[in-house]
Amino acid sequence: MTSLRAETSVADLPTVTFGQRSLMWWGTLGFMVIEGWTLALLLVSYLYLRQSVIQWPPAPSQSPALLMPSINLALMALSVVPAVVVARAGGRLDAPAVKRWLVAHSLIGVAILILRWWDFQSLGVRWDANAYGTAVWMIVGFHTSLLLLDVLDTLGLTLFFFVRRQPVKSFSDAADNSFYWYFTVGIWLPVYLIAYVGPRVI
Amino acid sequence: MHSIFDPASPEAMAVTRLWWWLFGAGLVVWLGVVAVAVRAGLSAHGAPGSDEIIHDAPGTARRVQRVIIAAVLSTAVILAAILVYSFSVGHALAQHTDQRLVIEVTGHRWWWEVRYPSADPTRIVTTANEIHVPVGVPVQVRLASDDVIHSFWAPNLNGKRDIVPGYASALWFRADTPGVYRGQCAEFCGLSHAKMAFFVIAQPRAAFDAWYAGTSRPAATPTDLLALRGESLFMHSGCALCHNIAGTTAGGQAAPDLTHVAGRRTIAAGMLDNTPQNIARWIFDPSVIKPGARMPSFHFPADEMNAVVAYLETLK
Amino acid sequence: MSALGNSTIDGGALAPEAMAQDAGALERTWSTKPGVWGWVCTVDHKVIGRRYVITAFAMFLAGGIEAALMRTQLARPENGFLGADRYNQIFTTHGTTMMFLFAVPMMTAMGLYFVPLMIGARSVAFPRLNAFGYWTYLVGIGLLYVALLTNHAPDTGWFAYVPLSETLYAPGHRVDVWAQLVTFTEIAALCAAVNIIVTVFKMRAPGMSVNRIPLFVWAQLVVAFMIVFAMPAVAAGSTLMLAADRAIHMQWFIPARGGDVLLWQHIFWFFGHPEVYIIFLPALGMVTPIVETFCRRPVVGYGAIVMANIATAFFAFGLWVHHMFATPLPELGDSLFTAASLVIAIPSAVQIFCWIATMWTGRPRLTVPMLFVLGFLFTFINGGITGVMLASVPFDRQAHDTFFVVAHLHYVLLGGGVMPLFAGLYFWFPKFTGRLLRNGLGKWHFWLFLIGVNVTFFPMHILGLDGMPRRIYTYLASTGWGPLNLLSSLGAATIAISVIIFLVNVVLSWRGGAVAGPNPWGASGLEWATASPPPPYNFAYPLIVSSAHPLWDAHAALPVATGLRTDRREVLTTTTFDARPDARHSSPRESIWPFYLALCMGVVFIGSIFRPYWVLIGTALSLAGLFGWGWQSTRPIERERIALPNGALVERT
């Protein structure tokens, strides 16, 4: 082998980073792009089915009820607050603050999941009744799987923070968890608009 | 032969002409690029056996770049020409006239239901797997499917059209030469997809009119004793539940219309020549000829089979 | 700490004793534990990559056997070798195996093995995800092949068009097997894609700015993005739509209930067209380093080739309707898709012209890899031209769903995918194994393969234009298709013989071939700067790069960066565009969780074929696995150096 010559040293570089300097952030971003794109494809399929019929929802289905889904939407908007606080506290390596707000974040997340039951009820149609029912159940259902995963993720992270002394890297993970939460809440908006508001306007 | 090299309609002719231009251009491009590539691969520059890394002189790099750009531009020009020519052929093929003969073809697993609609009910013709058309008359085939996607394709007459449940589709052609043109289902539709052929028979106007008149008449009652026995067996063995024979009590709609089956060239969707032996083979065990066929086996003893076949032979 | 401590930045050569000490420590730190446990738990991208390549090649052989069975049946009219049902299972399995289990996994496997080596990294960004992807893929193989052997193989084609694949016409579990197989392979491909993207973005050698990334890596990166946007379509279609229609009576594709039959085709081909470029572009990525090495010069048009890859990837997503020209869609959109289908020929042509120019201005040596490159040009260009023909709607309406298309697709996949792959296998075999493949056998392989492919598939152009549709298990003698079918089947036998010769070559050379050394070809990429096969840690020190052809730059000694730890697994991350050293990341040790989670995926998706409650059981089991995975990541590490979001650097114990 050719001989080697030391040109620089990396020994002083950090070992824990936040945001786009961290590999986990990129992994989270990759997951978000994949799942977001899948949801986009489902939304496009919903719209494709819609454009080939005149009556939507097709008789005898009705437009979904708006009350409970709108309450849940507001709760989701609110849930961004603890997520932001966790991310900021993580960036300061403030363990007590992270723990407090992770608990709050978890509780709101669970509440949203529980209210999701009423989001499904409000649809007012079965998934096997017709293509409209199928499409609307699938877009709400797919989002629910992402929501469930995110809430479980948050619960797991909260548990880790309480059960044992965390390596410093976990503060970066907490910030990434919030990042994923913004995504989960953010992509609900087009689903809400298309599934609940949509049948009244399109 | 059922090939695009044998067009029998202006539609097929236009595509065949397009094909030969595409083939010619493709051959020239392929020969050119491969020749240059082989020449390049066999070339040797600099000292033979030397392993030294070659670096471009500035002039060489620019000359090579210009050659590549020229090659890319030539490619683009050829592709643009193909686009324009193809679009013009497609556009021409999409022009249709109002004066046409409408035929409704419904794809089933694994046979073709053929119906000539008419405002006059006595002039509606229903048959199966064989489509007669008059020479020189534009024909619009309206396609529908009873089950899965099929594809109607008679290469001598036009490109294919997929028959998609839930969608209306139609295919046009004008057979300019009399002849028998074979077609086959071109979209995988299950076990006997390979066994789903049909024939388009283009006849001079007079012959077509004669065929049409004959086929729109109900079946004549047989006079021969064997055939009468066969008719009775036909009506009482379950055949009438699926098959229709106009003018009799057999009114089933699930299977090919048999009113004039003896006049057809083939049976089993083009799979067997229409002979008494083949009819008997088919009735005895359809799924041997067509795996998955929905028609059950009828193991008639020999004398009964002869009777049934004799009856069917009267349905000209 | 490295034996060199906070090392000299004075350009001094590294002392051999210090290097040996470091190498020993790195070997201990990075080696996979021995035994079955280590084999199952390994996260070494080379062990996983090699395993992946071998498994994918086994799938190529399986698909080839299926093809041989098909060609035997079609060699004569009304042949009785395979009945309709068996034939339908076999042609479906052939397509499914080749597209989902061989082609894409092979390309991602080559990427997962070589991308870290080519960019000078010690590992991929997510080693456990890599392992999980492989095991998930293996579960998929198990599903399909157990199904095949128990007469439950899917039988509605690799594209599973509805309504044929809905429960009414395809009762039983065969189509569900297909739908779930797609799920497994899609998960595996997405894991590979995310890994490749993040590895290439963040773990390149210092100095490997964007314009110095090897073209093989560029191709893998572009394809990884394509996988991210294409795979979800087939996954959504197969699992969230078709399987849902079948299992819980959803109505996506039932016209009577407002569903749309063509929605399936749109969703499938939105994936299906990019899929073929996902197979094709990595193969092209292999051609560049081979041509450069054996013509002794950098490739002509590096920038043009990068842009060609990106352009191809973009256009690939805009072509899918050309698979639907025969359907009753409105004619208006057809011309747009014709134009796009023609335009995509241009970037491929650019790459081909650049390689020809490289050969023309270089000093070509016709080694076996170069022969396969020439064979690729000879064969692929034919396929590209028939592709241009098929882009024309009126012509396509005659040729669609006939053997003309079978000819086209095999010319592009075998010519444009498999031939460059063989070139790559001969080229990189020494890096995998430390030995060279035999030349003589290689040449026999090449010529028989080239002749075999052309004898098998050229007649199919004629058969298609002569009226022979696809996916038929037999045909009447009176059609006249017999003689060309027989010729085609003889060609298939020739291909089989050539592949057997390749296998013999591999078996003989794996342990018994000529020893290769680190760089037997005098190539320029970083993978040739380390031993053959590479040590578990790839490179003892990150190499510093100042050109696109680092090993061809005149160096007295290769410049490296010191300072990465040797007592724990540590990788260097760099900035995204200009690859300046940015941070050190700890890389995981062996883990059982990827294997466990892949088994859980099996429970969820295979169980769902039979009863919905398996989804719940499998999900619950998976949660335990995710928990374990996360737990493993939380092992406290002494003394970290943290770069806070506000820019401050702190140390924490």
mmCIF file with all atom_site columns, C-alpha atoms in Angstrom, chain C residues 132-218:
data_model
loop_
_atom_site.group_PDB
_atom_site.id
_atom_site.type_symbol
_atom_site.label_atom_id
_atom_site.label_alt_id
_atom_site.label_comp_id
_atom_site.label_asym_id
_atom_site.label_entity_id
_atom_site.label_seq_id
_atom_site.pdbx_PDB_ins_code
_atom_site.Cartn_x
_atom_site.Cartn_y
_atom_site.Cartn_z
_atom_site.occupancy
_atom_site.B_iso_or_equiv
_atom_site.pdbx_formal_charge
_atom_site.auth_seq_id
_atom_site.auth_comp_id
_atom_site.auth_asym_id
_atom_site.auth_atom_id
_atom_site.pdbx_PDB_model_num
ATOM 1  C CA . PHE C 1 132 ? -33.386 -4.944  8.603   1.00 0.00 ? 132 PHE C CA 1
ATOM 2  C CA . GLY C 1 133 ? -33.843 -4.260  4.897   1.00 0.00 ? 133 GLY C CA 1
ATOM 3  C CA . TYR C 1 134 ? -31.997 -7.430  3.942   1.00 0.00 ? 134 TYR C CA 1
ATOM 4  C CA . TRP C 1 135 ? -33.871 -9.687  6.363   1.00 0.00 ? 135 TRP C CA 1
ATOM 5  C CA . THR C 1 136 ? -37.204 -8.231  5.246   1.00 0.00 ? 136 THR C CA 1
ATOM 6  C CA . TYR C 1 137 ? -36.254 -9.000  1.644   1.00 0.00 ? 137 TYR C CA 1
ATOM 7  C CA . LEU C 1 138 ? -35.379 -12.553 2.650   1.00 0.00 ? 138 LEU C CA 1
ATOM 8  C CA . VAL C 1 139 ? -38.771 -13.008 4.330   1.00 0.00 ? 139 VAL C CA 1
ATOM 9  C CA . GLY C 1 140 ? -40.373 -11.913 1.075   1.00 0.00 ? 140 GLY C CA 1
ATOM 10 C CA . ILE C 1 141 ? -38.416 -14.509 -0.862  1.00 0.00 ? 141 ILE C CA 1
ATOM 11 C CA . GLY C 1 142 ? -39.544 -17.168 1.591   1.00 0.00 ? 142 GLY C CA 1
ATOM 12 C CA . LEU C 1 143 ? -43.157 -16.150 1.138   1.00 0.00 ? 143 LEU C CA 1
ATOM 13 C CA . LEU C 1 144 ? -43.135 -16.272 -2.639  1.00 0.00 ? 144 LEU C CA 1
ATOM 14 C CA . TYR C 1 145 ? -41.187 -19.480 -2.994  1.00 0.00 ? 145 TYR C CA 1
ATOM 15 C CA . VAL C 1 146 ? -43.030 -21.439 -0.356  1.00 0.00 ? 146 VAL C CA 1
ATOM 16 C CA . ALA C 1 147 ? -46.172 -20.323 -2.171  1.00 0.00 ? 147 ALA C CA 1
ATOM 17 C CA . LEU C 1 148 ? -44.765 -21.459 -5.515  1.00 0.00 ? 148 LEU C CA 1
ATOM 18 C CA . LEU C 1 149 ? -43.827 -24.863 -4.180  1.00 0.00 ? 149 LEU C CA 1
ATOM 19 C CA . THR C 1 150 ? -47.269 -25.349 -2.611  1.00 0.00 ? 150 THR C CA 1
ATOM 20 C CA . ASN C 1 151 ? -49.245 -24.386 -5.716  1.00 0.00 ? 151 ASN C CA 1
ATOM 21 C CA . HIS C 1 152 ? -50.183 -21.000 -4.265  1.00 0.00 ? 152 HIS C CA 1
ATOM 22 C CA . ALA C 1 153 ? -48.007 -18.821 -6.416  1.00 0.00 ? 153 ALA C CA 1
ATOM 23 C CA . PRO C 1 154 ? -49.675 -15.660 -7.736  1.00 0.00 ? 154 PRO C CA 1
ATOM 24 C CA . ASP C 1 155 ? -51.063 -16.202 -11.221 1.00 0.00 ? 155 ASP C CA 1
ATOM 25 C CA . THR C 1 156 ? -52.311 -12.863 -12.481 1.00 0.00 ? 156 THR C CA 1
ATOM 26 C CA . GLY C 1 157 ? -49.045 -11.474 -13.798 1.00 0.00 ? 157 GLY C CA 1
ATOM 27 C CA . TRP C 1 158 ? -46.348 -9.389  -12.107 1.00 0.00 ? 158 TRP C CA 1
ATOM 28 C CA . PHE C 1 159 ? -48.617 -6.393  -12.714 1.00 0.00 ? 159 PHE C CA 1
ATOM 29 C CA . ALA C 1 160 ? -51.770 -8.028  -11.268 1.00 0.00 ? 160 ALA C CA 1
ATOM 30 C CA . TYR C 1 161 ? -54.353 -6.032  -13.233 1.00 0.00 ? 161 TYR C CA 1
ATOM 31 C CA . VAL C 1 162 ? -57.789 -5.676  -11.703 1.00 0.00 ? 162 VAL C CA 1
ATOM 32 C CA . PRO C 1 163 ? -60.514 -6.942  -12.049 1.00 0.00 ? 163 PRO C CA 1
ATOM 33 C CA . LEU C 1 164 ? -58.683 -10.224 -12.751 1.00 0.00 ? 164 LEU C CA 1
ATOM 34 C CA . SER C 1 165 ? -56.809 -9.950  -9.455  1.00 0.00 ? 165 SER C CA 1
ATOM 35 C CA . GLU C 1 166 ? -59.860 -9.113  -7.372  1.00 0.00 ? 166 GLU C CA 1
ATOM 36 C CA . THR C 1 167 ? -61.393 -11.832 -5.220  1.00 0.00 ? 167 THR C CA 1
ATOM 37 C CA . LEU C 1 168 ? -64.176 -12.661 -7.657  1.00 0.00 ? 168 LEU C CA 1
ATOM 38 C CA . TYR C 1 169 ? -61.801 -13.806 -10.395 1.00 0.00 ? 169 TYR C CA 1
ATOM 39 C CA . ALA C 1 170 ? -58.809 -14.719 -8.245  1.00 0.00 ? 170 ALA C CA 1
ATOM 40 C CA . PRO C 1 171 ? -60.163 -16.432 -5.168  1.00 0.00 ? 171 PRO C CA 1
ATOM 41 C CA . GLY C 1 172 ? -57.848 -17.931 -2.617  1.00 0.00 ? 172 GLY C CA 1
ATOM 42 C CA . HIS C 1 173 ? -54.583 -16.480 -1.435  1.00 0.00 ? 173 HIS C CA 1
ATOM 43 C CA . ARG C 1 174 ? -52.407 -16.386 -4.504  1.00 0.00 ? 174 ARG C CA 1
ATOM 44 C CA . VAL C 1 175 ? -52.824 -12.709 -5.268  1.00 0.00 ? 175 VAL C CA 1
ATOM 45 C CA . ASP C 1 176 ? -52.510 -11.847 -1.579  1.00 0.00 ? 176 ASP C CA 1
ATOM 46 C CA . VAL C 1 177 ? -49.097 -13.522 -1.660  1.00 0.00 ? 177 VAL C CA 1
ATOM 47 C CA . TRP C 1 178 ? -48.167 -11.217 -4.507  1.00 0.00 ? 178 TRP C CA 1
ATOM 48 C CA . ALA C 1 179 ? -49.452 -8.119  -2.741  1.00 0.00 ? 179 ALA C CA 1
ATOM 49 C CA . GLN C 1 180 ? -47.513 -8.867  0.423   1.00 0.00 ? 180 GLN C CA 1
ATOM 50 C CA . LEU C 1 181 ? -44.377 -9.820  -1.476  1.00 0.00 ? 181 LEU C CA 1
ATOM 51 C CA . VAL C 1 182 ? -44.473 -6.340  -2.935  1.00 0.00 ? 182 VAL C CA 1
ATOM 52 C CA . THR C 1 183 ? -44.700 -4.944  0.592   1.00 0.00 ? 183 THR C CA 1
ATOM 53 C CA . PHE C 1 184 ? -41.541 -6.749  1.722   1.00 0.00 ? 184 PHE C CA 1
ATOM 54 C CA . THR C 1 185 ? -39.499 -5.793  -1.289  1.00 0.00 ? 185 THR C CA 1
ATOM 55 C CA . GLU C 1 186 ? -40.721 -2.227  -1.132  1.00 0.00 ? 186 GLU C CA 1
ATOM 56 C CA . ILE C 1 187 ? -39.708 -1.886  2.517   1.00 0.00 ? 187 ILE C CA 1
ATOM 57 C CA . ALA C 1 188 ? -36.289 -3.328  1.727   1.00 0.00 ? 188 ALA C CA 1
ATOM 58 C CA . ALA C 1 189 ? -35.793 -0.991  -1.215  1.00 0.00 ? 189 ALA C CA 1
ATOM 59 C CA . LEU C 1 190 ? -36.835 2.076   0.771   1.00 0.00 ? 190 LEU C CA 1
ATOM 60 C CA . CYS C 1 191 ? -34.478 1.177   3.611   1.00 0.00 ? 191 CYS C CA 1
ATOM 61 C CA . ALA C 1 192 ? -31.652 0.871   1.101   1.00 0.00 ? 192 ALA C CA 1
ATOM 62 C CA . ALA C 1 193 ? -32.612 4.147   -0.551  1.00 0.00 ? 193 ALA C CA 1
ATOM 63 C CA . VAL C 1 194 ? -32.676 6.162   2.675   1.00 0.00 ? 194 VAL C CA 1
ATOM 64 C CA . ASN C 1 195 ? -29.364 4.644   3.679   1.00 0.00 ? 195 ASN C CA 1
ATOM 65 C CA . ILE C 1 196 ? -27.716 5.495   0.389   1.00 0.00 ? 196 ILE C CA 1
ATOM 66 C CA . ILE C 1 197 ? -29.025 9.054   0.308   1.00 0.00 ? 197 ILE C CA 1
ATOM 67 C CA . VAL C 1 198 ? -27.923 9.921   3.839   1.00 0.00 ? 198 VAL C CA 1
ATOM 68 C CA . THR C 1 199 ? -24.590 8.118   3.463   1.00 0.00 ? 199 THR C CA 1
ATOM 69 C CA . VAL C 1 200 ? -23.789 9.994   0.264   1.00 0.00 ? 200 VAL C CA 1
ATOM 70 C CA . PHE C 1 201 ? -24.974 13.337  1.627   1.00 0.00 ? 201 PHE C CA 1
ATOM 71 C CA . LYS C 1 202 ? -23.245 13.192  4.979   1.00 0.00 ? 202 LYS C CA 1
ATOM 72 C CA . MET C 1 203 ? -20.416 10.666  5.007   1.00 0.00 ? 203 MET C CA 1
ATOM 73 C CA . ARG C 1 204 ? -18.204 11.440  2.051   1.00 0.00 ? 204 ARG C CA 1
ATOM 74 C CA . ALA C 1 205 ? -14.454 11.666  2.389   1.00 0.00 ? 205 ALA C CA 1
ATOM 75 C CA . PRO C 1 206 ? -13.162 15.152  3.231   1.00 0.00 ? 206 PRO C CA 1
ATOM 76 C CA . GLY C 1 207 ? -12.676 17.064  -0.001  1.00 0.00 ? 207 GLY C CA 1
ATOM 77 C CA . MET C 1 208 ? -15.101 14.937  -2.026  1.00 0.00 ? 208 MET C CA 1
ATOM 78 C CA . SER C 1 209 ? -17.192 17.868  -3.117  1.00 0.00 ? 209 SER C CA 1
ATOM 79 C CA . VAL C 1 210 ? -20.240 17.311  -5.261  1.00 0.00 ? 210 VAL C CA 1
ATOM 80 C CA . ASN C 1 211 ? -18.279 17.488  -8.507  1.00 0.00 ? 211 ASN C CA 1
ATOM 81 C CA . ARG C 1 212 ? -15.863 14.813  -7.343  1.00 0.00 ? 212 ARG C CA 1
ATOM 82 C CA . ILE C 1 213 ? -18.407 12.145  -6.484  1.00 0.00 ? 213 ILE C CA 1
ATOM 83 C CA . PRO C 1 214 ? -17.808 8.979   -8.545  1.00 0.00 ? 214 PRO C CA 1
ATOM 84 C CA . LEU C 1 215 ? -20.442 8.434   -11.238 1.00 0.00 ? 215 LEU C CA 1
ATOM 85 C CA . PHE C 1 216 ? -21.364 5.034   -9.802  1.00 0.00 ? 216 PHE C CA 1
ATOM 86 C CA . VAL C 1 217 ? -22.290 6.856   -6.591  1.00 0.00 ? 217 VAL C CA 1
ATOM 87 C CA . TRP C 1 218 ? -24.160 9.570   -8.492  1.00 0.00 ? 218 TRP C CA 1
#
